[in-house]
Short mmCIF file of C-alpha atoms in Angstrom, two decimals:
data_model
loop_
_atom_site.label_atom_id
_atom_site.label_comp_id
_atom_site.label_asym_id
_atom_site.label_seq_id
_atom_site.Cartn_x
_atom_site.Cartn_y
_atom_site.Cartn_z
CA MET J 109 15.36 -17.09 -12.99
CA ILE J 110 14.99 -17.57 -9.20
CA VAL J 111 12.62 -14.63 -8.79
CA LEU J 112 12.40 -14.20 -4.83
CA LYS J 113 13.60 -16.80 -2.31
CA ALA J 114 12.36 -15.87 1.15
CA ALA J 115 10.66 -16.87 4.25
CA GLN J 116 6.73 -17.21 3.76
CA GLN J 117 6.28 -14.17 6.21
CA ASP J 118 8.51 -11.79 4.29
CA LEU J 119 7.19 -12.33 1.51
CA LEU J 120 3.30 -12.45 2.65
CA GLY J 121 3.94 -8.87 4.43
CA ALA J 122 5.33 -7.34 1.46
CA LEU J 123 2.44 -8.62 -0.60
CA GLN J 124 -0.11 -8.01 2.12
CA ALA J 125 1.20 -3.98 2.33
CA VAL J 126 0.17 -3.43 -1.10
CA ALA J 127 -2.88 -5.31 -1.87
CA GLY J 128 -5.56 -4.19 0.04
CA ILE J 129 -6.28 -1.83 -3.05
CA VAL J 130 -6.79 -5.35 -5.24
CA GLU J 131 -10.30 -6.02 -6.40
CA ARG J 132 -10.86 -9.75 -7.13
CA ARG J 133 -13.01 -8.39 -9.91
CA HIS J 134 -12.02 -5.88 -12.54
CA THR J 135 -13.04 -4.74 -15.58
CA LEU J 136 -9.23 -5.17 -16.64
CA PRO J 137 -8.00 -8.37 -15.45
CA ILE J 138 -4.37 -7.22 -14.99
CA LEU J 139 -5.61 -4.71 -12.39
CA ALA J 140 -6.06 -8.56 -10.05
CA ASN J 141 -2.32 -8.79 -10.33
CA VAL J 142 0.52 -6.88 -8.29
CA LEU J 143 3.53 -5.51 -10.74
CA MET J 144 6.86 -7.07 -9.16
CA ARG J 145 10.35 -5.42 -10.42
CA LYS J 146 13.58 -6.93 -9.72
CA THR J 147 16.56 -5.62 -9.21
CA GLY J 148 19.36 -7.92 -7.64
CA GLU J 149 17.88 -8.82 -4.58
CA ASN J 150 15.00 -5.76 -4.00
CA ILE J 151 12.03 -6.75 -5.43
CA GLU J 152 9.72 -3.22 -6.07
CA LEU J 153 6.04 -4.56 -5.71
CA THR J 154 3.16 -1.89 -6.82
CA THR J 155 -0.76 -2.15 -6.89
CA SER J 156 -3.29 -0.02 -8.70
CA ASP J 157 -7.06 0.56 -9.24
CA LEU J 158 -6.49 3.36 -11.53
CA GLU J 159 -7.61 6.33 -9.10
CA ILE J 160 -4.77 4.74 -6.20
CA GLN J 161 -1.42 3.34 -6.57
CA VAL J 162 0.50 1.99 -3.35
CA ARG J 163 4.26 0.60 -3.37
CA THR J 164 6.70 -1.10 -1.57
CA ASN J 165 10.63 -1.99 -1.86
CA ALA J 166 11.44 -5.62 0.02
CA THR J 167 14.80 -7.66 -0.04
CA LEU J 168 13.95 -10.94 -0.66
CA GLY J 169 16.95 -12.75 -2.05
CA GLY J 170 16.70 -14.62 -5.78
CA ASP J 171 19.12 -14.41 -8.80
CA ALA J 172 20.99 -11.64 -9.39
CA GLY J 173 20.08 -9.36 -12.62
CA THR J 174 16.87 -7.26 -13.89
CA PHE J 175 13.14 -8.69 -14.26
CA SER J 176 9.40 -8.08 -14.42
CA THR J 177 5.97 -9.33 -14.50
CA THR J 178 2.52 -9.21 -13.16
CA VAL J 179 0.89 -11.96 -11.12
CA GLY J 180 -2.51 -12.29 -9.39
CA ALA J 181 -1.94 -10.91 -5.91
CA ARG J 182 -4.91 -12.26 -3.99
CA LYS J 183 -3.81 -16.03 -5.54
CA LEU J 184 -0.66 -15.19 -4.31
CA ILE J 185 -1.66 -14.22 -0.74
CA ASP J 186 -4.45 -16.62 -0.86
CA ILE J 187 -1.35 -19.49 -1.50
CA LEU J 188 1.01 -18.50 1.56
CA LYS J 189 -1.40 -18.05 3.82
CA THR J 190 -1.75 -21.70 3.87
CA LEU J 191 1.86 -22.04 4.00
CA PRO J 192 4.10 -22.16 7.30
CA ALA J 193 5.27 -18.67 8.68
CA ASP J 194 8.65 -20.10 8.52
CA GLN J 195 9.17 -21.87 5.55
CA VAL J 196 11.33 -20.62 2.52
CA VAL J 197 9.55 -20.27 -0.63
CA SER J 198 10.58 -19.75 -3.82
CA LEU J 199 9.07 -17.76 -7.23
CA THR J 200 10.54 -18.80 -10.23
CA ALA J 201 9.97 -17.52 -13.74
CA ASN J 202 9.36 -19.42 -16.69
CA ALA J 203 8.01 -18.07 -19.56
CA SER J 204 4.75 -16.70 -18.89
CA LYS J 205 4.24 -18.43 -15.72
CA LEU J 206 5.68 -17.84 -12.36
CA THR J 207 6.15 -21.18 -9.93
CA LEU J 208 5.63 -20.84 -6.20
CA GLN J 209 7.24 -23.42 -4.34
CA GLY J 210 6.73 -24.14 -0.55
CA GLY J 211 8.04 -27.42 0.80
CA LYS J 212 6.60 -30.19 -1.34
CA SER J 213 3.89 -27.77 -2.71
CA ARG J 214 3.99 -26.20 -6.03
CA PHE J 215 2.01 -23.82 -7.90
CA THR J 216 1.87 -22.56 -11.45
CA LEU J 217 0.59 -19.36 -12.13
CA GLN J 218 -0.50 -17.65 -15.54
CA THR J 219 1.39 -13.93 -15.35
CA LEU J 220 0.68 -10.88 -17.68
CA PRO J 221 3.07 -8.63 -19.71
CA PRO J 222 4.32 -6.15 -17.21
CA GLU J 223 4.21 -3.36 -19.84
CA ASP J 224 0.79 -3.61 -19.76
CA TYR J 225 -0.19 -2.75 -16.15
CA PRO J 226 -1.96 0.64 -16.17
CA LEU J 227 0.20 2.72 -13.15
CA VAL J 228 -1.06 6.34 -12.10
CA ASN J 229 0.13 8.88 -14.07
CA GLU J 230 1.83 11.01 -11.18
CA ALA J 231 1.09 15.35 -10.73
CA VAL J 232 3.86 17.31 -11.35
CA ASP J 233 2.99 19.71 -9.73
CA PHE J 234 2.71 18.65 -5.82
CA GLY J 235 3.68 21.29 -3.14
CA PRO J 236 5.91 21.06 -0.20
CA ALA J 237 6.13 18.05 2.01
CA PHE J 238 5.32 18.24 5.52
CA SER J 239 5.28 15.15 7.96
CA VAL J 240 3.09 14.12 10.98
CA PRO J 241 3.57 11.24 13.61
CA GLN J 242 2.19 8.36 11.68
CA LYS J 243 -0.19 7.25 14.80
CA THR J 244 -1.63 11.31 15.13
CA LEU J 245 -2.84 11.16 11.79
CA LYS J 246 -4.13 7.50 12.28
CA SER J 247 -5.76 8.26 15.48
CA LEU J 248 -7.70 11.01 13.42
CA ILE J 249 -8.92 9.44 10.85
CA ASP J 250 -10.09 6.75 13.64
CA GLN J 251 -12.12 9.32 15.24
CA VAL J 252 -14.03 10.73 12.20
CA HIS J 253 -14.02 8.05 9.41
CA ILE J 254 -17.71 6.61 10.86
CA ALA J 255 -19.51 9.68 10.02
CA MET J 256 -17.72 8.96 6.00
CA ALA J 257 -21.14 8.60 3.66
CA VAL J 258 -21.52 5.71 1.44
CA HIS J 259 -22.62 5.94 -2.14
CA ASP J 260 -23.90 9.51 -1.70
CA ILE J 261 -24.96 11.28 -4.39
CA ARG J 262 -22.94 14.18 -3.42
CA TYR J 263 -19.74 12.41 -4.04
CA TYR J 264 -17.45 15.19 -2.31
CA LEU J 265 -19.36 13.37 1.35
CA ASN J 266 -18.12 10.08 0.27
CA GLY J 267 -14.26 10.76 2.11
CA ILE J 268 -12.79 12.94 4.27
CA LEU J 269 -11.93 16.75 4.46
CA PHE J 270 -8.32 17.40 5.73
CA VAL J 271 -7.37 20.46 6.14
CA ALA J 272 -3.73 21.34 7.62
CA GLU J 273 -3.28 25.45 8.70
CA GLY J 274 -0.48 26.73 10.95
CA LYS J 275 0.10 24.02 13.29
CA THR J 276 -3.42 22.70 13.34
CA LEU J 277 -4.56 19.46 11.54
CA THR J 278 -7.71 19.29 10.76
CA LEU J 279 -10.09 16.02 9.97
CA VAL J 280 -13.83 16.41 9.38
CA ALA J 281 -16.18 13.92 7.64
CA THR J 282 -20.10 13.96 7.35
CA ASP J 283 -23.29 12.06 5.79
CA GLY J 284 -26.23 15.13 6.13
CA SER J 285 -27.23 13.10 9.36
CA ARG J 286 -24.26 13.63 11.29
CA LEU J 287 -20.42 15.03 11.67
CA ALA J 288 -17.56 14.05 13.14
CA LEU J 289 -14.40 16.63 13.63
CA ALA J 290 -11.20 15.88 15.19
CA GLN J 291 -8.05 18.07 15.28
CA ALA J 292 -4.29 17.87 16.21
CA GLU J 293 -1.77 20.14 17.14
CA LEU J 294 1.49 19.69 15.33
CA GLU J 295 5.09 20.46 16.10
CA ALA J 296 5.70 22.82 13.21
CA ASP J 297 3.98 25.12 10.87
CA ILE J 298 1.55 23.39 7.78
CA PRO J 299 1.24 25.93 4.89
CA LYS J 300 -2.70 26.06 4.30
CA GLN J 301 -3.84 22.70 2.59
CA GLU J 302 -7.24 21.12 2.27
CA VAL J 303 -8.12 18.50 0.38
CA ILE J 304 -10.77 15.51 0.33
CA LEU J 305 -9.28 12.08 0.47
CA PRO J 306 -11.66 9.45 -1.08
CA ARG J 307 -13.36 6.87 1.08
CA LYS J 308 -11.17 4.00 -0.36
CA THR J 309 -8.02 5.68 0.65
CA VAL J 310 -9.10 6.54 4.10
CA LEU J 311 -9.97 2.81 4.44
CA GLU J 312 -6.56 2.17 3.14
CA LEU J 313 -4.58 4.40 5.50
CA MET J 314 -6.17 3.53 8.62
CA ARG J 315 -4.89 -0.51 7.75
CA LEU J 316 -1.83 0.53 6.90
CA LEU J 317 -1.11 3.57 9.33
CA LYS J 318 0.64 2.47 12.51
CA ASP J 319 -0.63 3.33 16.07
CA GLY J 320 2.98 4.08 17.63
CA LYS J 321 2.14 0.99 20.04
CA SER J 322 5.47 -0.71 19.06
CA GLY J 323 7.40 2.67 20.79
CA ALA J 324 8.43 3.62 17.54
CA ASP J 325 7.09 7.30 16.15
CA ASP J 326 7.12 6.39 13.26
CA GLN J 327 6.30 9.98 10.44
CA ILE J 328 4.15 10.09 7.82
CA GLU J 329 5.08 12.31 4.45
CA MET J 330 2.46 14.05 2.65
CA ARG J 331 2.63 16.47 -0.31
CA PHE J 332 -0.31 17.53 -2.35
CA ALA J 333 -0.78 19.04 -6.17
CA GLY J 334 -4.32 20.21 -7.33
CA ASN J 335 -5.89 16.58 -7.74
CA GLN J 336 -3.08 14.46 -5.92
CA ALA J 337 -2.02 13.43 -2.79
CA LYS J 338 1.14 11.40 -2.21
CA PHE J 339 1.88 9.61 1.35
CA ILE J 340 5.27 8.43 1.97
CA PHE J 341 5.42 6.07 5.21
CA SER J 342 6.84 2.55 6.52
CA GLY J 343 8.95 2.27 3.34
CA MET J 344 5.81 2.51 1.41
CA GLU J 345 4.68 5.39 -1.09
CA PHE J 346 1.02 5.81 -1.33
CA VAL J 347 -0.83 7.79 -4.33
CA THR J 348 -4.12 8.51 -4.45
CA LYS J 349 -6.62 10.75 -6.80
CA LEU J 350 -8.56 13.23 -4.48
CA VAL J 351 -12.21 14.32 -4.37
CA GLU J 352 -13.22 17.40 -6.61
CA GLY J 353 -15.90 19.43 -5.22
CA LYS J 354 -16.71 22.29 -2.66
CA TYR J 355 -17.18 20.42 0.81
CA PRO J 356 -19.65 22.11 3.07
CA ASP J 357 -19.01 24.80 5.91
CA TYR J 358 -18.92 22.53 8.46
CA ASN J 359 -18.41 24.75 10.73
CA ARG J 360 -21.68 25.87 10.69
CA VAL J 361 -22.96 23.12 11.46
CA ILE J 362 -21.30 22.46 15.35
CA PRO J 363 -23.70 23.87 17.72
CA LYS J 364 -21.76 26.74 19.69
CA ASN J 365 -24.00 27.94 22.37
CA HIS J 366 -25.79 24.77 24.14
CA GLN J 367 -26.16 25.42 27.67
CA ASN J 368 -28.40 22.25 28.64
CA ILE J 369 -24.76 19.95 29.23
CA ILE J 370 -24.96 16.75 30.58
CA THR J 371 -21.07 14.90 31.30
CA LEU J 372 -21.66 10.80 31.88
CA GLY J 373 -19.76 7.56 32.02
CA ARG J 374 -19.01 6.45 28.11
CA GLN J 375 -19.69 2.50 28.71
CA THR J 376 -22.86 3.25 30.59
CA LEU J 377 -24.27 4.95 28.53
CA LEU J 378 -23.06 3.05 25.07
CA SER J 379 -24.62 -0.27 27.27
CA SER J 380 -27.35 1.14 27.69
CA LEU J 381 -27.93 1.76 24.27
CA GLN J 382 -26.60 -0.95 22.84
CA ARG J 383 -29.86 -2.68 25.25
CA ALA J 384 -32.30 -0.42 23.76
CA ALA J 385 -30.94 -1.06 20.13
CA ILE J 386 -32.35 -4.54 20.23
CA LEU J 387 -36.11 -3.38 20.14
CA THR J 388 -35.96 -0.64 17.62
CA SER J 389 -37.47 -0.51 14.35
CA GLU J 390 -35.41 -2.81 11.67
CA LYS J 391 -36.05 0.66 9.35
CA PHE J 392 -35.33 3.57 11.65
CA LYS J 393 -33.39 2.47 14.22
CA GLY J 394 -34.67 5.39 16.45
CA VAL J 395 -34.55 5.73 20.20
CA ARG J 396 -36.14 8.63 22.50
CA VAL J 397 -34.22 10.57 25.09
CA ASN J 398 -35.74 11.99 27.96
CA VAL J 399 -33.25 14.21 29.90
CA ASP J 400 -34.54 15.64 33.77
CA PRO J 401 -33.02 16.50 36.56
CA GLY J 402 -31.12 13.99 37.75
CA VAL J 403 -32.23 11.05 35.24
CA LEU J 404 -31.70 10.32 31.58
CA ARG J 405 -33.98 8.14 30.02
CA ILE J 406 -33.92 6.21 26.96
CA ALA J 407 -36.80 4.69 25.24
CA SER J 408 -37.12 2.33 22.01
CA SER J 409 -40.07 0.46 20.53
CA ASN J 410 -41.03 -1.87 17.12
CA ALA J 411 -43.74 -2.62 15.07
CA GLU J 412 -44.29 -6.08 17.26
CA GLN J 413 -45.12 -3.20 20.32
CA GLU J 414 -42.03 -4.53 21.98
CA GLU J 415 -40.56 -1.57 24.46
CA ALA J 416 -37.37 -1.01 25.69
CA LYS J 417 -36.58 1.15 29.01
CA GLU J 418 -33.23 1.90 30.15
CA GLU J 419 -32.28 4.80 33.16
CA ILE J 420 -29.49 6.15 34.08
CA GLU J 421 -28.37 8.47 36.98
CA ILE J 422 -27.28 11.75 35.90
CA ASP J 423 -25.61 15.48 37.77
CA TYR J 424 -28.00 17.63 35.64
CA ASP J 425 -30.77 20.41 36.72
CA GLY J 426 -31.56 22.09 34.02
CA PRO J 427 -34.95 21.89 31.73
CA ALA J 428 -36.46 18.64 30.78
CA ILE J 429 -35.74 18.01 27.24
CA GLU J 430 -37.21 14.87 24.88
CA ILE J 431 -35.31 14.17 21.71
CA GLY J 432 -35.04 10.94 19.13
CA PHE J 433 -31.87 10.09 17.76
CA ASN J 434 -31.15 7.30 15.36
CA VAL J 435 -29.04 4.60 17.62
CA THR J 436 -26.52 3.56 15.25
CA TYR J 437 -25.12 7.25 15.33
CA LEU J 438 -24.92 7.70 19.07
CA MET J 439 -23.87 4.13 19.19
CA ASP J 440 -20.67 4.34 16.26
CA ALA J 441 -19.70 7.54 17.83
CA LEU J 442 -19.33 6.68 21.73
CA ALA J 443 -17.81 2.89 20.79
CA ASN J 444 -14.87 4.69 18.94
CA ILE J 445 -14.42 6.75 21.74
CA SER J 446 -11.74 5.36 24.33
CA GLN J 447 -11.75 8.19 27.97
CA GLU J 448 -13.65 7.33 30.07
CA MET J 449 -16.28 10.25 30.21
CA VAL J 450 -18.36 12.06 27.68
CA ARG J 451 -20.42 15.08 27.38
CA LEU J 452 -23.95 15.37 25.61
CA GLU J 453 -24.67 18.87 25.15
CA LEU J 454 -28.61 19.50 23.56
CA HIS J 455 -30.44 22.70 22.92
CA ASP J 456 -33.82 21.66 22.64
CA GLY J 457 -35.46 18.62 20.77
CA ALA J 458 -35.46 20.20 17.58
CA SER J 459 -31.44 20.94 17.65
CA ALA J 460 -28.55 19.01 16.97
CA ALA J 461 -27.26 17.15 19.87
CA LEU J 462 -23.13 17.42 20.42
CA ILE J 463 -20.77 14.99 21.59
CA THR J 464 -17.62 16.24 22.91
CA VAL J 465 -14.97 14.73 25.69
CA PRO J 466 -13.58 16.98 28.94
CA GLU J 467 -10.10 15.38 28.38
CA GLN J 468 -10.18 15.77 24.38
CA PRO J 469 -11.05 19.31 23.35
CA GLY J 470 -10.50 18.73 19.74
CA PHE J 471 -13.13 16.25 19.09
CA LYS J 472 -16.53 17.46 18.09
CA TYR J 473 -19.55 14.89 17.06
CA VAL J 474 -22.52 16.54 15.88
CA VAL J 475 -25.72 14.01 15.69
CA MET J 476 -28.92 15.51 13.95
CA PRO J 477 -32.20 14.86 15.76
CA MET J 478 -35.29 12.68 14.48
CA ARG J 479 -38.74 12.28 14.91
CA ILE J 480 -39.87 9.20 16.84
#
């Protein structure tokens, strides 16, 4: 049976949409596969890692009738990438194997029974659906994901807090040393929702969401249950397990009354930090920042007694402040901001600093100081 017959780029695009969560090595070999369910010319492609499930549909030709199988997702993608984009390829089923043919190239792949594929058990108590533009959610995730923890024992930090209430959508991420918050105003009221999306889910959504540059204002529909979230967008269905736990009170971390405020060019500050970072200690990545009337100084040194010093002219007439930072945390924030100007808000050398953007009141980035 000819399972499908389509241009290489069409099949590759459909597979790549669902294959992001597939690990090359897994305790269950079948989870390295993609589940294919054929009905006529329509093919439903599904992948799962037991906690996340991604599904899409594509019209890819082939014989009439129904058919199901599972085949190695990464192998299939790797083969397709080597074939010309406009070449017509076919997948033919024969016993327990699939044959991929394109031009004079032919590949025979092992399959596993579709009935053995472990699909995610979807919740039955999903709340009401609501939608936001994909570009809005993508922008918010892009702004905060840098502050997510990685393999932290406080498992609730290994992801993003998602808070929807009224007409405000708020995303928060923190690893305990820094915190990023981004907000967007929505067109319609949203019922109160507060969930923690896992790190892997966040990174996959970043990959799949459209940024609106094509001119289309594509929407993403969201629904939440007690321990699951469901996203529907761009012809895809994305179901994920949520992180259980109580997220820290982020409002207590964000400085409210810092009086010493410096507004300066984002790229100027970023370039100075990048140069100073070259001579930081490999282990601590610390830089010393001195703020004096009219000038901001950045200094770094390392175990080899090498030093870097940078100066930036600023419009500032407040008290002198000396404070240390992990330079990576500052560079991450500045590299992720698209606006030209940023605002650095300080209190003293022992208090957290707040980075904001004059043109974007919904963005806040908090960095804890470090001893240098």
